mmCIF file of C-alpha atoms in Angstrom:
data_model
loop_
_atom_site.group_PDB
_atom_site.id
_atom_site.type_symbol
_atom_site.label_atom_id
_atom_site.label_comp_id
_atom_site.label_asym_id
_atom_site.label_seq_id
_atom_site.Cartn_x
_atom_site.Cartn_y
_atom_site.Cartn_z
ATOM 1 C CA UNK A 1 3.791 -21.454 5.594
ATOM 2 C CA UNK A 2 6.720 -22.223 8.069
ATOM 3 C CA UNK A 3 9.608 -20.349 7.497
ATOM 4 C CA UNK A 4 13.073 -21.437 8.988
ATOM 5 C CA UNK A 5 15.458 -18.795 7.695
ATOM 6 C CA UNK A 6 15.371 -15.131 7.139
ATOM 7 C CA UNK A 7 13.510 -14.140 3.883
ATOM 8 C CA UNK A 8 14.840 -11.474 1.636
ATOM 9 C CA UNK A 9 12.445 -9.676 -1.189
ATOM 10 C CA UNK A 10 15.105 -7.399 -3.257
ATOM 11 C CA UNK A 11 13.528 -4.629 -4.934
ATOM 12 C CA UNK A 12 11.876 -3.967 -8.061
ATOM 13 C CA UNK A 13 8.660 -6.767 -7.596
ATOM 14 C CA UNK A 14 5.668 -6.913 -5.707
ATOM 15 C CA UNK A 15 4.866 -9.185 -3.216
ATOM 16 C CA UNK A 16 1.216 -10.322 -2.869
ATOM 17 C CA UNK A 17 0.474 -12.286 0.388
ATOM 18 C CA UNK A 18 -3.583 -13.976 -0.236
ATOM 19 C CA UNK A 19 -5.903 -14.149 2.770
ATOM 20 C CA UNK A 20 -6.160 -17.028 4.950
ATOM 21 C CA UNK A 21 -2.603 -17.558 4.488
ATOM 22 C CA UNK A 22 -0.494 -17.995 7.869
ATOM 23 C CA UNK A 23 3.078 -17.342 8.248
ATOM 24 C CA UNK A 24 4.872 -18.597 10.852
ATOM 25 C CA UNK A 25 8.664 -17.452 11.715
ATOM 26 C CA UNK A 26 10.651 -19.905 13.296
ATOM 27 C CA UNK A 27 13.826 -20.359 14.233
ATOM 28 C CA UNK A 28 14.726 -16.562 14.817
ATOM 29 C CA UNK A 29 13.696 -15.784 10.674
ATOM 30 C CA UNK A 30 12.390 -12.538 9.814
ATOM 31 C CA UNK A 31 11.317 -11.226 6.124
ATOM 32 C CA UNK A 32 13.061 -8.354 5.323
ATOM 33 C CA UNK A 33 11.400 -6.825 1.972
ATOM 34 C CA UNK A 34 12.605 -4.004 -0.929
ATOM 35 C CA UNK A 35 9.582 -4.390 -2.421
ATOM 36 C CA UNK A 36 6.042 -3.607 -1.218
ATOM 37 C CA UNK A 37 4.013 -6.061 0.610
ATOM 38 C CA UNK A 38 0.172 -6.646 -0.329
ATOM 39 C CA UNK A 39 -1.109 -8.610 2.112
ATOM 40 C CA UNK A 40 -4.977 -8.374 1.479
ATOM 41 C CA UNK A 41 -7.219 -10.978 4.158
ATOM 42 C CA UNK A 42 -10.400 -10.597 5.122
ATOM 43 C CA UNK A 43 -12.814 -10.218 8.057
ATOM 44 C CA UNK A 44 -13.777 -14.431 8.110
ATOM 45 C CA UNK A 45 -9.888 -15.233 6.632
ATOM 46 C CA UNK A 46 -7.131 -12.873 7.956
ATOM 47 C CA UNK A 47 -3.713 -12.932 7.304
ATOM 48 C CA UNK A 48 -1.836 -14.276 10.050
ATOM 49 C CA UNK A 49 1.862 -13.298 10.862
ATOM 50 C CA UNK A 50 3.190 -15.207 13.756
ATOM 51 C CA UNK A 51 6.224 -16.810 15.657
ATOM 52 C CA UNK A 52 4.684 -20.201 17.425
ATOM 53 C CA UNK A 53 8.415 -20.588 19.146
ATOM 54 C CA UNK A 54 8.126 -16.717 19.896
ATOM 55 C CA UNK A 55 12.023 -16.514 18.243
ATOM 56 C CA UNK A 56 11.599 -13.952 15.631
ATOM 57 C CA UNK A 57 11.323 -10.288 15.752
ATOM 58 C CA UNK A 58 8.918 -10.513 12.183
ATOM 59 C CA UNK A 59 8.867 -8.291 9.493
ATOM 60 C CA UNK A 60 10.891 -5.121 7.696
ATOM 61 C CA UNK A 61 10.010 -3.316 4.770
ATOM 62 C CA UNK A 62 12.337 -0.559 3.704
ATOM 63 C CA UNK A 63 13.421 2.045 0.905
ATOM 64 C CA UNK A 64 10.370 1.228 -1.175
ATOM 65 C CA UNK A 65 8.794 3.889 -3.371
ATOM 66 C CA UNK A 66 5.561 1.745 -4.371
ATOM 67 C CA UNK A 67 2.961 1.341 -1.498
ATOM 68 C CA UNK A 68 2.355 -1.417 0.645
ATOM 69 C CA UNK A 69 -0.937 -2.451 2.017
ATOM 70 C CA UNK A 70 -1.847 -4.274 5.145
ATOM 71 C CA UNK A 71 -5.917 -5.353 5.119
ATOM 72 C CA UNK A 72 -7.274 -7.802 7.690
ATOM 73 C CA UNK A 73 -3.946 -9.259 9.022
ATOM 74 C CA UNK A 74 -2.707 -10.251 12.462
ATOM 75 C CA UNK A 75 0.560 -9.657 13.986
ATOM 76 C CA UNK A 76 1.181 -11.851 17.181
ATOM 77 C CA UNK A 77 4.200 -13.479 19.107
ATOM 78 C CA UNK A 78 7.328 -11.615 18.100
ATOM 79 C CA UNK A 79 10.074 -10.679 19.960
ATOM 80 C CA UNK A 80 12.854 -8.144 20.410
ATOM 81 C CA UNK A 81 16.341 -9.664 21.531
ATOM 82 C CA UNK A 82 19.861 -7.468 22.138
ATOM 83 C CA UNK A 83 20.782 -8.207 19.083
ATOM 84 C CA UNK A 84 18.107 -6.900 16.538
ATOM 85 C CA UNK A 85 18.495 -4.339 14.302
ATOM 86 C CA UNK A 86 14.924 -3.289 14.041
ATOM 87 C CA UNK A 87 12.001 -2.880 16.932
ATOM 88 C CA UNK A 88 9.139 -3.407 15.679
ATOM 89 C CA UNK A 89 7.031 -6.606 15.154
ATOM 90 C CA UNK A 90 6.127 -4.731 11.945
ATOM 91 C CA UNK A 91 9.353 -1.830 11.426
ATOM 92 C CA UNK A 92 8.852 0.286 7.819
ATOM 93 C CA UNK A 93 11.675 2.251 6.691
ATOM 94 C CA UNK A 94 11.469 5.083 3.730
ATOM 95 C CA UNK A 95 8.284 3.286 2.464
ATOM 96 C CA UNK A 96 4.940 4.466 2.214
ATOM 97 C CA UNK A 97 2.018 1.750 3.498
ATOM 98 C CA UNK A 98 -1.427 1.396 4.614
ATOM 99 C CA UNK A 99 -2.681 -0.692 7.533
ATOM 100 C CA UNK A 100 -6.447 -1.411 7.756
ATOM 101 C CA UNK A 101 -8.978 -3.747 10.262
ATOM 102 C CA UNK A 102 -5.720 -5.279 11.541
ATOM 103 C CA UNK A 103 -4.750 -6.265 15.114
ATOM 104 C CA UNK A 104 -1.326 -6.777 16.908
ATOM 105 C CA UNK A 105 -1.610 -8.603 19.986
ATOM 106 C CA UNK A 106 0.770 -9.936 22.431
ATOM 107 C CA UNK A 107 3.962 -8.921 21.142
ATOM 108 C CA UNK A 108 7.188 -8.929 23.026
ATOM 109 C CA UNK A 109 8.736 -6.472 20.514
ATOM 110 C CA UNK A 110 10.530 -2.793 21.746
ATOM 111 C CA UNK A 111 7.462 -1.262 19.592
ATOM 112 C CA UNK A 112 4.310 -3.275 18.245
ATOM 113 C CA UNK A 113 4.712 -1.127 15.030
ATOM 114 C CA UNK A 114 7.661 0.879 13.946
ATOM 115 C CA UNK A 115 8.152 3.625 11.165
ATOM 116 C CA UNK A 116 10.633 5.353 10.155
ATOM 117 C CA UNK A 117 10.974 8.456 7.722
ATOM 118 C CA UNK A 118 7.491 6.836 6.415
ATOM 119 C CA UNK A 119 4.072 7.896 5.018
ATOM 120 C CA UNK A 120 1.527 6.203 6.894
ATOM 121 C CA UNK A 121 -2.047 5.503 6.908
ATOM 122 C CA UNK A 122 -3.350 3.847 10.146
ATOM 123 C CA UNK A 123 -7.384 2.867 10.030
ATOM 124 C CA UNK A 124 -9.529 0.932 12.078
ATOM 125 C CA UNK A 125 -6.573 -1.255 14.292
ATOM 126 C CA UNK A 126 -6.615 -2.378 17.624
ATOM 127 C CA UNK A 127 -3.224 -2.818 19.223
ATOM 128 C CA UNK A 128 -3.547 -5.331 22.461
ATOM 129 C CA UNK A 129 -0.890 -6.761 25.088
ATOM 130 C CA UNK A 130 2.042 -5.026 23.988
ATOM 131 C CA UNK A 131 5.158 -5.250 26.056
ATOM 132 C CA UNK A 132 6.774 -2.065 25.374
ATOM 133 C CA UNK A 133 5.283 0.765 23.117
ATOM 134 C CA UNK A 134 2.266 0.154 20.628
ATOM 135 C CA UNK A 135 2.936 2.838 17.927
ATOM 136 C CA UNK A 136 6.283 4.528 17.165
ATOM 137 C CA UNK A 137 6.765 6.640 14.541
ATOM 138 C CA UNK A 138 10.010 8.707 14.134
ATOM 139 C CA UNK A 139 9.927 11.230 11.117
ATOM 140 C CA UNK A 140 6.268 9.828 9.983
ATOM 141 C CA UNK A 141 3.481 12.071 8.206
ATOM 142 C CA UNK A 142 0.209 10.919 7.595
ATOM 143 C CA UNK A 143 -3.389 9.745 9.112
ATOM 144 C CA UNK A 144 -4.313 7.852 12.008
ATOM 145 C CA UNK A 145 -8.363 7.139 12.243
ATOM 146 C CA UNK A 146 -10.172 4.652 14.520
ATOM 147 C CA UNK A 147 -7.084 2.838 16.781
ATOM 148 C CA UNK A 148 -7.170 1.026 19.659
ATOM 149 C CA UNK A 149 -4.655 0.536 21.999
ATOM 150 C CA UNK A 150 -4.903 -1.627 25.512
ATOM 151 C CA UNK A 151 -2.372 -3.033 28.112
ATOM 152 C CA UNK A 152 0.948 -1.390 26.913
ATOM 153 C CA UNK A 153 3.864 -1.420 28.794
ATOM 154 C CA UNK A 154 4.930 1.622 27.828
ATOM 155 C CA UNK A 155 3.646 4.632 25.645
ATOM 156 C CA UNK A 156 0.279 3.854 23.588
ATOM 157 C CA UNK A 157 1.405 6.828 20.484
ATOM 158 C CA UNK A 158 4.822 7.401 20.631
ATOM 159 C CA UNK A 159 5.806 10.254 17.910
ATOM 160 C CA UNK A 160 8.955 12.419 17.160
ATOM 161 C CA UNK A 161 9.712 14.291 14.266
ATOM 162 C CA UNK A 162 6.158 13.539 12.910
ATOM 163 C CA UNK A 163 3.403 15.375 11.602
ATOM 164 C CA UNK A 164 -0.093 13.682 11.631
ATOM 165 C CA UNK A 165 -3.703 13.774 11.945
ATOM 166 C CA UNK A 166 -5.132 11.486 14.479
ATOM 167 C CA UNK A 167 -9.129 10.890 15.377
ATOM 168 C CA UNK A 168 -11.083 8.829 17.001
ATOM 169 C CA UNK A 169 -8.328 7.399 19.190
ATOM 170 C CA UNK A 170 -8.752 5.114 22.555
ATOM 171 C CA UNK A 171 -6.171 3.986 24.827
ATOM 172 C CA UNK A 172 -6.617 2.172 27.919
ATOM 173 C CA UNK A 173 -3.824 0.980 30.603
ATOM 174 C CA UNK A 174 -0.576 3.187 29.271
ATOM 175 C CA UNK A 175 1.776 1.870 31.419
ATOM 176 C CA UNK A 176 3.946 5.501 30.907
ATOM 177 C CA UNK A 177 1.864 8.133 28.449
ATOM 178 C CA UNK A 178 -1.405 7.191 26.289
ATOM 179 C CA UNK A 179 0.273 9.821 23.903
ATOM 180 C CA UNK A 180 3.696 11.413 24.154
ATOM 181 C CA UNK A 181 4.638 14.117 21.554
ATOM 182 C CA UNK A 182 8.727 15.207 21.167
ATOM 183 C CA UNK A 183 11.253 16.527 18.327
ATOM 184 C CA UNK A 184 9.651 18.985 16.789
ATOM 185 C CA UNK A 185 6.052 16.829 15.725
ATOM 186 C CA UNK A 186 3.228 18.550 14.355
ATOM 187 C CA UNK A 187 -0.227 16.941 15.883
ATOM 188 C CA UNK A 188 -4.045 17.436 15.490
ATOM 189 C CA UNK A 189 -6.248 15.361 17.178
ATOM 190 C CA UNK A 190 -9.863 14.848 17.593
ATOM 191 C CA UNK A 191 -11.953 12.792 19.623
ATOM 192 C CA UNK A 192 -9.244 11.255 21.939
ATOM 193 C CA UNK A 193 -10.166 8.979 24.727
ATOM 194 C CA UNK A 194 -7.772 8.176 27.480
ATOM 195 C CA UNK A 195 -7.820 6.094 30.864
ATOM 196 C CA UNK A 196 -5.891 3.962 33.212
ATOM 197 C CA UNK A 197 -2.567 5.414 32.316
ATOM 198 C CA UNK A 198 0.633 7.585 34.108
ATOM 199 C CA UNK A 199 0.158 10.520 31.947
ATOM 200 C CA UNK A 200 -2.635 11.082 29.085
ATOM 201 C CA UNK A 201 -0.645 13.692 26.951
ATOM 202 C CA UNK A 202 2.823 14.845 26.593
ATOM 203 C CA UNK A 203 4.382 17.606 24.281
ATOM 204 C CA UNK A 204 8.095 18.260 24.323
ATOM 205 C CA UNK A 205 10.865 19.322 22.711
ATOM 206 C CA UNK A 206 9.657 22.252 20.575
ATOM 207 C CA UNK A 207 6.251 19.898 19.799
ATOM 208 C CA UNK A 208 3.088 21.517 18.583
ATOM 209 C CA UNK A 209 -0.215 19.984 19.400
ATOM 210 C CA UNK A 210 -3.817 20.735 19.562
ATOM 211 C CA UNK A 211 -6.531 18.469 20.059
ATOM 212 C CA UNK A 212 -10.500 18.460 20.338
ATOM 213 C CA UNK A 213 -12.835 16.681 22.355
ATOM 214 C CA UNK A 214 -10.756 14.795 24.702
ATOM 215 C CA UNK A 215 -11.737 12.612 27.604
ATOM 216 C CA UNK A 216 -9.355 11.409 30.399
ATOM 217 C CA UNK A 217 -10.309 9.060 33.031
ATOM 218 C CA UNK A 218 -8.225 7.681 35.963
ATOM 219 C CA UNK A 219 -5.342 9.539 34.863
ATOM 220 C CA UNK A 220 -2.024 9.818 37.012
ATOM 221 C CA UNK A 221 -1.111 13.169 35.145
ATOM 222 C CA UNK A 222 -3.526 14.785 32.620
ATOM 223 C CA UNK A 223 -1.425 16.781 30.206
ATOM 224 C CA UNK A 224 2.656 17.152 30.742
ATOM 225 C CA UNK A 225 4.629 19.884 28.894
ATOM 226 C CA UNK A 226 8.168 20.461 28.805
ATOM 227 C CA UNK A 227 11.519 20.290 27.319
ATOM 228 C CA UNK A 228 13.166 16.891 27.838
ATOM 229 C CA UNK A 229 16.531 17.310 25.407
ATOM 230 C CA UNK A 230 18.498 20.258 25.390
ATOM 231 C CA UNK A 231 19.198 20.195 21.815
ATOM 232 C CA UNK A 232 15.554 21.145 21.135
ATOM 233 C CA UNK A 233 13.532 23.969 22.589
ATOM 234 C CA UNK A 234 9.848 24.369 24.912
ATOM 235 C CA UNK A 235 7.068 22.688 24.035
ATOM 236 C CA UNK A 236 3.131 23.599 23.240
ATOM 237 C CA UNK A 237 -0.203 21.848 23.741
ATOM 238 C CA UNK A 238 -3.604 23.388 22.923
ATOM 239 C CA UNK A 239 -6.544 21.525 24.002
ATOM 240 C CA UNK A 240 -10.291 22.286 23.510
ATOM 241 C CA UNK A 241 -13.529 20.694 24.666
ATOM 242 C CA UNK A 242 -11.908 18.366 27.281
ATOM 243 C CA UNK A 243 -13.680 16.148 30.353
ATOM 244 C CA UNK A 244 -11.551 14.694 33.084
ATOM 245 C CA UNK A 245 -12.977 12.369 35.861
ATOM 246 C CA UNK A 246 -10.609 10.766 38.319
ATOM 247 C CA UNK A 247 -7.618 12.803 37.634
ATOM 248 C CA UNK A 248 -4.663 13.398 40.161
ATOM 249 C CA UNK A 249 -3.173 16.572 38.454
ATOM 250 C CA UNK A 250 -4.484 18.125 35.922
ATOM 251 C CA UNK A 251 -0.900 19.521 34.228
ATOM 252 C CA UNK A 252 2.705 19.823 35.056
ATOM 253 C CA UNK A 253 3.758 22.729 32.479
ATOM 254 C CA UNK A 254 7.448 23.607 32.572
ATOM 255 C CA UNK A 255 8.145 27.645 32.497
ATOM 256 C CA UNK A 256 8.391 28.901 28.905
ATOM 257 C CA UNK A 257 5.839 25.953 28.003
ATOM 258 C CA UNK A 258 2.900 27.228 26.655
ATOM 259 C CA UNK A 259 -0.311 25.037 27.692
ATOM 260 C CA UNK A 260 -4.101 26.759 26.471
ATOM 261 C CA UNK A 261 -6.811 24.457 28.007
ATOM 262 C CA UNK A 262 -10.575 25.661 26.673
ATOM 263 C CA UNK A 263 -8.574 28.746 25.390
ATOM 264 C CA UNK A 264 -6.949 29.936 28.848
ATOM 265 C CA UNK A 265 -4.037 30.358 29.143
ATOM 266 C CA UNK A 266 -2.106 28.023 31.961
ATOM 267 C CA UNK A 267 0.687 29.394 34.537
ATOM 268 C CA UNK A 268 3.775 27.389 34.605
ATOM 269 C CA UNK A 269 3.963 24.984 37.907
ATOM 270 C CA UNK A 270 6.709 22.516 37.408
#
């Protein structure tokens, strides 16, 4: 399906996208839906969502109270221009939406995936080639299990305001932080695996995180925590059960930080 214009869903339907299906947005179109998307492919027939001209900025879902689900679909080739209004090659607003065996590669877009005041469940996706930031979600609660993230220009898991459960989590080649934690989020991770980036995890702005069994590798910075934004307050990290190999500092911790590595307490040095 080529698509030429922008496509509006209003609310109050459901829209059922069948596998094998491709749509491609030309022309600088985007879909913009009020109504939840069920896109349901499959392992040998994905859904493909693409921009062959590399003009669009894809898809928005917003203010929808049903669920959306996302199963074996590919997001590729979008782009963010001055102009948007959204960031993501995939943005959700006020919805709620699952995103399963799915991949979003080589996408030009200021976030590969953006949500927004969203529930969110995140399983089993790979994100690949991203220009700026792979994951960004502002005000987001909800699960992230089994994701993938490689070559970003930017942050791998960017969250603020957001309270989640992540696990099983590998990022490789962060061009800024594999994780970065601000604005009051709630995190718990487990069995996080982090190399070839800047920093591996940052907490800030009155952020609470703990984490199990992490691994950094060929890490600029291991674990960063501070206050960035004055209208917020210090930030804490707990990690347990970490390895490090290849690391050029360990921490930068701000004073009045708090950071507990294998349950010892760490002296401010930054």
């Amino acid at each position: 399906i080529s698509i030429e214009n922008d496509l509006v869903f209003p609310p109050y339907f459901k829209i059922y996208i069948k596998d094998s299906t491709t749509i491609n947005l030309r022309n600088a179109s985007q879909i913009y839906s009020q109504s939840p998307l069920i896109c349901i492919g499959n392992e040998k027939n994905p859904i493909i969502f693409t921009s062959s001209d590399s003009s669009s900025n894809g898809l928005l879902i917003y203010n929808t109270p049903l669920q959306s689900f996302f199963d074996y679909c590919y997001f590729s080739n979008f782009r963010s221009f001055d102009s948007s209004t959204k960031t993501g090659a995939l943005t959700a607003y006020e919805t709620y939406f699952t995103i399963t065996n799915s991949t979003f590669k080589k996408n030009y877009t200021e976030d590969a995936l953006n949500c927004i005041r969203s529930q969110v469940e995140l399983n089993n996706i790979s994100f690949l080639e991203s220009q700026s930031d792979a994951v960004d979600l502002d005000f987001c609660f909800g699960e992230i299990t089994d994701l993938k993230v490689k070559n970003t220009g930017n942050d791998g898991l960017d969250f603020s305001g957001s309270n989640l459960s992540i696990k099983s989590i590998y990022i490789t080649n962060a061009g800024d932080k594999a994780i970065s934690i601000g604005e009051r989020s709630i995190i718990n991770g487990l069995d996080i695996h982090l190399s070839q980036s800047k920093i591996g995890i940052a907490s800030k702005d009155k952020s609470f995180a703990t984490f199990r069994k992490v691994t950094l590798k060929d890490i600029g910075i291991g674990f960063a925590v501070y206050q960035k934004k004055q209208e917020f307050g210090n930030a804490n990290l707990d990690i347990n059960d970490f390895s490090s190999y290849q690391i050029d500092s360990l921490f930068v911790l701000e004073n009045s930080s708090s950071l507990i590595l294998n349950d010892s307490k760490m002296k401010f040095n930054s």
